[in-house]
Amino acid sequence: MKVGIVGSGFVGATAGYAMVMQGVGRELMLVDKNADRAVAEADDIRHAVPFTHPLEVKAGGYQDLVGSRVVIVCAGVNQKPDETRLQLLQRNASVFREVIPAVLQYAPEAVLVVATNPVDVMTHLAAQIAGECGVPATRILGSGTMLDTARFRSLIADYCGVDSRHVHAYVIGEHGDSEVLTWSLATIGGMPLRSFETLRGIADPDKLRQQIDPRVRRAAYSIIQGKGATYYGIGSALARLVNVILHDQRSILTVCAPTAEVQGVHDVTLSLPRLVGGQGVIETFPLPLSEGESRLLNASAQVIRQALDSLEVGS
């Protein structure tokens, strides 16, 4: 099982390392515009193989993506000082118009997983370009709010003193400031969060929400301020997503994918709980949101639609 990674920066290389550590796939192929960087990262990751799982790790060009079941797209440019978000979007859009056709030329059957930020917009653009190459939109998805959902569940678990694997709660919408934490649907061990708080005698549950919301929503900002970039969490999320696809695990994940309509906003890409398997997105599940959460999701969808309109991308 071969996996390609296009873009060997912090996120791409860390995703490759996470896959080696978890034993995801059998062969990793790193591709980067900076060929020396790809070779160096592949060598460094390969040196971990004797201590972990028997994967082949190589560097090459687009032609070496032949046979890939999944290709992670991390390619993109960083924001320059004083550069607007729209200018960054336009430059990354230009990168994708080169990268996506090149990937699909050699790996036309692959599922493409987009990690480049802003991931919702870039996934929408990737799906549009892939469609022009005859690839169905269901095979194009982004990491979306997988990491935000993990942060949300982890923080609830810490506060309530339980294993995070027993917490179910979703972050949906944009992977960004307008994302929606679905407090009304949060459960622990199948029990509504409010009921669990009462049973456990957790005082002042509103304080829980006030403390956790900014820690989920602003997590990337604090990490970037402290160390310049985020990559461990997203690298692990990408490894998990690739494993789900390779083994057709039919997992429900908050990935972003093109969606015909969300809360009255048409043709938009954002995160919702989706059933993911070997061919990408199988089904999308609407959530019984509270009235307030529905309004917030509408606002989040509009943020993304406005960004797409600024790039003059479909509607």
Short mmCIF file of C-alpha atoms in Angstrom, two decimals:
data_model
loop_
_atom_site.label_atom_id
_atom_site.label_comp_id
_atom_site.label_asym_id
_atom_site.label_seq_id
_atom_site.Cartn_x
_atom_site.Cartn_y
_atom_site.Cartn_z
CA MET A 1 0.00 0.00 0.00
CA LYS A 2 1.67 3.11 -1.30
CA VAL A 3 1.11 6.63 0.03
CA GLY A 4 2.39 9.82 -1.57
CA ILE A 5 3.12 13.05 0.28
CA VAL A 6 3.42 16.19 -1.85
CA GLY A 7 5.09 18.92 0.17
CA SER A 8 7.85 17.88 2.56
CA GLY A 9 7.69 20.77 4.99
CA PHE A 10 6.83 20.46 8.68
CA VAL A 11 3.35 19.01 8.14
CA GLY A 12 4.19 16.64 5.29
CA ALA A 13 7.34 15.28 6.92
CA THR A 14 5.64 14.88 10.30
CA ALA A 15 2.73 13.05 8.68
CA GLY A 16 5.25 10.68 7.09
CA TYR A 17 6.97 10.15 10.43
CA ALA A 18 3.63 9.51 12.15
CA MET A 19 2.75 6.89 9.53
CA VAL A 20 6.05 5.12 10.12
CA MET A 21 5.53 5.20 13.88
CA GLN A 22 2.00 3.79 13.50
CA GLY A 23 2.82 1.34 10.70
CA VAL A 24 0.43 2.93 8.20
CA GLY A 25 0.93 1.66 4.65
CA ARG A 26 3.92 -0.12 3.18
CA GLU A 27 5.65 2.54 1.07
CA LEU A 28 5.90 6.31 1.45
CA MET A 29 6.92 8.57 -1.42
CA LEU A 30 7.88 12.16 -0.60
CA VAL A 31 7.69 14.75 -3.38
CA ASP A 32 8.70 18.38 -3.04
CA LYS A 33 9.63 21.28 -5.31
CA ASN A 34 12.80 21.38 -3.23
CA ALA A 35 14.09 17.92 -4.14
CA ASP A 36 16.96 18.11 -1.65
CA ARG A 37 14.51 18.74 1.18
CA ALA A 38 12.42 15.72 0.15
CA VAL A 39 15.50 13.49 0.02
CA ALA A 40 16.72 14.71 3.42
CA GLU A 41 13.32 14.20 5.08
CA ALA A 42 12.95 10.74 3.53
CA ASP A 43 16.41 9.75 4.78
CA ASP A 44 15.70 11.05 8.27
CA ILE A 45 12.34 9.25 8.50
CA ARG A 46 13.83 6.05 7.07
CA HIS A 47 16.36 5.97 9.90
CA ALA A 48 13.44 5.53 12.34
CA VAL A 49 12.17 2.43 10.52
CA PRO A 50 14.41 -0.12 12.35
CA PHE A 51 12.84 1.02 15.62
CA THR A 52 9.23 1.01 14.44
CA HIS A 53 7.54 -0.66 11.44
CA PRO A 54 8.92 -2.02 8.14
CA LEU A 55 7.96 0.74 5.69
CA GLU A 56 9.90 1.83 2.63
CA VAL A 57 10.48 5.58 2.63
CA LYS A 58 11.66 7.26 -0.56
CA ALA A 59 11.83 10.65 -2.26
CA GLY A 60 11.10 11.29 -5.92
CA GLY A 61 9.10 13.23 -8.48
CA TYR A 62 5.45 13.19 -9.48
CA GLN A 63 6.12 10.22 -11.77
CA ASP A 64 7.03 8.22 -8.67
CA LEU A 65 3.50 8.58 -7.31
CA VAL A 66 2.34 5.86 -9.71
CA GLY A 67 0.39 3.23 -7.78
CA SER A 68 -0.37 5.45 -4.77
CA ARG A 69 -3.64 4.61 -3.02
CA VAL A 70 -3.63 7.94 -1.15
CA VAL A 71 -1.78 11.19 -1.80
CA ILE A 72 -1.53 13.81 0.94
CA VAL A 73 -1.23 17.33 -0.46
CA CYS A 74 0.69 19.67 1.86
CA ALA A 75 2.13 21.88 -0.88
CA GLY A 76 1.71 25.61 -0.53
CA VAL A 77 3.37 28.89 0.32
CA ASN A 78 3.65 30.66 3.63
CA GLN A 79 2.13 34.05 4.31
CA LYS A 80 4.49 36.96 3.74
CA PRO A 81 4.72 39.97 6.08
CA ASP A 82 1.85 42.40 5.38
CA GLU A 83 0.31 39.98 2.87
CA THR A 84 -3.48 39.76 2.98
CA ARG A 85 -5.35 36.46 3.36
CA LEU A 86 -6.73 36.90 -0.15
CA GLN A 87 -3.24 37.36 -1.60
CA LEU A 88 -2.08 34.19 0.19
CA LEU A 89 -5.13 32.35 -1.12
CA GLN A 90 -4.40 33.48 -4.66
CA ARG A 91 -0.79 32.31 -4.47
CA ASN A 92 -1.76 28.93 -3.03
CA ALA A 93 -4.46 28.59 -5.67
CA SER A 94 -1.76 29.00 -8.31
CA VAL A 95 0.29 26.27 -6.62
CA PHE A 96 -2.69 23.90 -6.63
CA ARG A 97 -3.41 24.50 -10.30
CA GLU A 98 0.02 23.02 -10.96
CA VAL A 99 0.15 20.36 -8.25
CA ILE A 100 -3.28 18.68 -8.50
CA PRO A 101 -3.14 17.86 -12.26
CA ALA A 102 0.46 16.64 -11.84
CA VAL A 103 -0.56 14.29 -9.03
CA LEU A 104 -3.58 12.94 -10.91
CA GLN A 105 -1.57 12.43 -14.08
CA TYR A 106 0.41 9.70 -12.32
CA ALA A 107 -2.01 8.62 -9.57
CA PRO A 108 -5.45 8.96 -11.19
CA GLU A 109 -7.07 6.41 -8.87
CA ALA A 110 -5.76 7.88 -5.62
CA VAL A 111 -7.79 9.51 -2.88
CA LEU A 112 -6.43 13.03 -2.36
CA VAL A 113 -6.17 14.30 1.21
CA VAL A 114 -5.61 18.06 1.39
CA ALA A 115 -3.79 19.55 4.39
CA THR A 116 -2.73 22.93 2.97
CA ASN A 117 -4.35 25.89 4.76
CA PRO A 118 -6.87 27.39 4.56
CA VAL A 119 -7.87 23.76 4.19
CA ASP A 120 -11.57 24.27 3.41
CA VAL A 121 -10.91 26.62 0.51
CA MET A 122 -7.97 24.61 -0.79
CA THR A 123 -9.97 21.36 -0.66
CA HIS A 124 -12.80 23.00 -2.60
CA LEU A 125 -10.32 24.22 -5.20
CA ALA A 126 -8.62 20.81 -5.38
CA ALA A 127 -12.00 19.15 -5.97
CA GLN A 128 -12.81 21.60 -8.74
CA ILE A 129 -9.46 21.01 -10.48
CA ALA A 130 -9.78 17.25 -10.00
CA GLY A 131 -13.26 17.37 -11.51
CA GLU A 132 -11.77 18.94 -14.63
CA CYS A 133 -9.50 15.86 -14.75
CA GLY A 134 -12.49 13.52 -14.49
CA VAL A 135 -12.01 12.61 -10.81
CA PRO A 136 -15.16 12.50 -8.62
CA ALA A 137 -15.38 14.96 -5.74
CA THR A 138 -15.88 12.10 -3.27
CA ARG A 139 -12.20 11.20 -3.69
CA ILE A 140 -11.08 14.69 -2.62
CA LEU A 141 -11.24 15.53 1.08
CA GLY A 142 -9.39 17.68 3.57
CA SER A 143 -8.20 17.17 7.13
CA GLY A 144 -10.81 19.75 8.12
CA THR A 145 -11.62 19.88 11.83
CA MET A 146 -10.26 16.44 12.74
CA LEU A 147 -7.65 18.07 14.95
CA ASP A 148 -10.12 20.59 16.39
CA THR A 149 -12.47 17.74 17.27
CA ALA A 150 -9.62 15.87 18.96
CA ARG A 151 -8.72 18.99 20.97
CA PHE A 152 -12.37 19.45 21.97
CA ARG A 153 -12.74 15.86 23.18
CA SER A 154 -9.41 15.91 24.97
CA LEU A 155 -10.20 19.08 26.91
CA ILE A 156 -13.67 17.87 27.93
CA ALA A 157 -12.08 14.61 29.09
CA ASP A 158 -9.45 16.42 31.14
CA TYR A 159 -12.04 18.60 32.82
CA CYS A 160 -14.37 15.69 33.58
CA GLY A 161 -11.64 13.25 34.57
CA VAL A 162 -12.32 10.54 31.99
CA ASP A 163 -10.51 8.82 29.11
CA SER A 164 -11.00 10.96 25.99
CA ARG A 165 -11.95 7.85 24.00
CA HIS A 166 -15.27 7.87 25.87
CA VAL A 167 -16.06 11.45 24.85
CA HIS A 168 -18.05 12.13 21.69
CA ALA A 169 -18.22 15.73 20.56
CA TYR A 170 -17.71 17.36 17.18
CA VAL A 171 -16.22 20.59 15.90
CA ILE A 172 -17.79 21.43 12.55
CA GLY A 173 -17.72 24.20 9.95
CA GLU A 174 -14.57 26.09 9.03
CA HIS A 175 -11.18 24.96 10.26
CA GLY A 176 -10.63 28.43 11.65
CA ASP A 177 -12.07 31.18 13.80
CA SER A 178 -15.71 30.55 12.83
CA GLU A 179 -15.70 26.84 13.66
CA VAL A 180 -18.64 25.52 15.70
CA LEU A 181 -18.25 23.48 18.89
CA THR A 182 -21.39 21.33 19.15
CA TRP A 183 -21.86 21.45 22.90
CA SER A 184 -25.52 20.41 22.66
CA LEU A 185 -24.53 17.01 21.23
CA ALA A 186 -21.54 16.22 23.47
CA THR A 187 -21.76 12.90 25.28
CA ILE A 188 -19.59 10.89 27.68
CA GLY A 189 -20.13 7.15 27.72
CA GLY A 190 -23.38 7.65 25.81
CA MET A 191 -24.67 10.11 28.45
CA PRO A 192 -25.38 13.75 27.55
CA LEU A 193 -22.61 15.97 28.88
CA ARG A 194 -25.03 17.95 31.08
CA SER A 195 -26.27 14.73 32.69
CA PHE A 196 -22.72 13.51 33.25
CA GLU A 197 -21.78 16.81 34.89
CA THR A 198 -24.75 16.53 37.24
CA LEU A 199 -24.00 12.89 38.08
CA ARG A 200 -20.35 13.65 38.83
CA GLY A 201 -21.16 16.78 40.79
CA ILE A 202 -19.21 19.06 38.47
CA ALA A 203 -19.95 22.58 39.61
CA ASP A 204 -20.42 25.51 37.25
CA PRO A 205 -20.63 23.68 33.88
CA ASP A 206 -20.80 27.03 32.08
CA LYS A 207 -17.26 27.67 33.27
CA LEU A 208 -16.25 24.50 31.42
CA ARG A 209 -17.52 25.95 28.18
CA GLN A 210 -15.94 29.35 28.76
CA GLN A 211 -12.54 27.75 29.39
CA ILE A 212 -12.57 25.17 26.63
CA ASP A 213 -13.99 27.17 23.71
CA PRO A 214 -11.01 29.54 23.29
CA ARG A 215 -8.52 26.74 23.92
CA VAL A 216 -9.97 24.81 20.99
CA ARG A 217 -10.64 27.78 18.71
CA ARG A 218 -7.33 29.56 19.36
CA ALA A 219 -5.05 26.56 19.89
CA ALA A 220 -3.09 27.01 16.67
CA TYR A 221 -2.41 30.67 17.43
CA SER A 222 -0.84 29.93 20.81
CA ILE A 223 1.26 27.08 19.40
CA ILE A 224 2.47 29.18 16.47
CA GLN A 225 3.32 32.03 18.83
CA GLY A 226 5.39 29.68 20.96
CA LYS A 227 7.17 27.59 18.31
CA GLY A 228 6.35 28.99 14.87
CA ALA A 229 4.17 26.21 13.43
CA THR A 230 1.87 23.31 14.28
CA TYR A 231 2.67 19.85 12.94
CA TYR A 232 2.58 17.02 15.52
CA GLY A 233 -1.19 17.05 15.99
CA ILE A 234 -2.06 17.45 12.33
CA GLY A 235 0.60 14.93 11.31
CA SER A 236 -1.01 12.33 13.58
CA ALA A 237 -4.48 13.22 12.30
CA LEU A 238 -3.33 12.71 8.72
CA ALA A 239 -1.80 9.33 9.59
CA ARG A 240 -5.12 8.27 11.13
CA LEU A 241 -7.07 9.46 8.08
CA VAL A 242 -4.76 7.65 5.65
CA ASN A 243 -5.07 4.44 7.67
CA VAL A 244 -8.87 4.68 7.52
CA ILE A 245 -8.75 5.02 3.73
CA LEU A 246 -6.16 2.30 3.12
CA HIS A 247 -8.10 -0.25 5.16
CA ASP A 248 -11.62 0.93 4.25
CA GLN A 249 -12.39 1.27 7.95
CA ARG A 250 -15.66 3.19 7.48
CA SER A 251 -14.86 5.67 10.26
CA ILE A 252 -16.86 8.80 11.03
CA LEU A 253 -14.48 11.75 10.93
CA THR A 254 -14.93 15.51 10.75
CA VAL A 255 -13.20 15.95 7.41
CA CYS A 256 -14.03 18.72 4.97
CA ALA A 257 -15.46 17.94 1.56
CA PRO A 258 -17.52 19.70 -1.12
CA THR A 259 -21.15 19.89 -0.01
CA ALA A 260 -24.12 20.98 -2.11
CA GLU A 261 -25.80 22.98 0.67
CA VAL A 262 -25.13 23.74 4.32
CA GLN A 263 -27.62 25.81 6.33
CA GLY A 264 -28.79 27.60 3.19
CA VAL A 265 -25.28 28.22 1.82
CA HIS A 266 -24.77 26.47 -1.51
CA ASP A 267 -21.70 24.75 -2.96
CA VAL A 268 -19.35 25.05 -0.01
CA THR A 269 -16.60 22.93 1.51
CA LEU A 270 -16.46 22.59 5.30
CA SER A 271 -16.29 19.95 7.99
CA LEU A 272 -19.18 17.75 9.07
CA PRO A 273 -19.19 14.20 10.43
CA ARG A 274 -18.61 12.04 7.34
CA LEU A 275 -18.32 8.32 6.77
CA VAL A 276 -14.87 7.74 5.26
CA GLY A 277 -13.68 4.57 3.55
CA GLY A 278 -11.45 3.23 0.81
CA GLN A 279 -12.83 5.50 -1.91
CA GLY A 280 -13.01 8.64 0.19
CA VAL A 281 -16.25 10.18 1.47
CA ILE A 282 -19.14 7.71 1.48
CA GLU A 283 -21.82 9.67 3.34
CA THR A 284 -22.32 12.95 5.21
CA PHE A 285 -24.39 13.05 8.38
CA PRO A 286 -26.55 16.08 9.25
CA LEU A 287 -26.52 16.86 12.95
CA PRO A 288 -29.55 17.83 15.09
CA LEU A 289 -27.99 21.13 16.12
CA SER A 290 -29.44 23.63 18.53
CA GLU A 291 -30.86 26.82 17.06
CA GLY A 292 -27.79 28.76 18.10
CA GLU A 293 -25.40 26.19 16.64
CA SER A 294 -27.33 26.23 13.37
CA ARG A 295 -26.89 29.99 13.13
CA LEU A 296 -23.19 29.67 13.85
CA LEU A 297 -22.80 26.98 11.18
CA ASN A 298 -24.56 29.21 8.66
CA ALA A 299 -22.15 32.04 9.51
CA SER A 300 -19.16 29.69 9.21
CA ALA A 301 -20.32 28.44 5.81
CA GLN A 302 -20.72 32.03 4.65
CA VAL A 303 -17.13 32.84 5.68
CA ILE A 304 -15.86 30.05 3.44
CA ARG A 305 -18.24 30.88 0.58
CA GLN A 306 -17.03 34.50 0.65
CA ALA A 307 -13.42 33.31 0.44
CA LEU A 308 -14.32 31.12 -2.53
CA ASP A 309 -16.12 34.03 -4.19
CA SER A 310 -13.01 36.17 -3.74
CA LEU A 311 -11.12 33.57 -5.77
CA GLU A 312 -14.03 33.36 -8.23
CA VAL A 313 -14.36 29.64 -7.51
CA GLY A 314 -17.77 28.13 -8.42
CA SER A 315 -21.10 28.76 -6.71
#
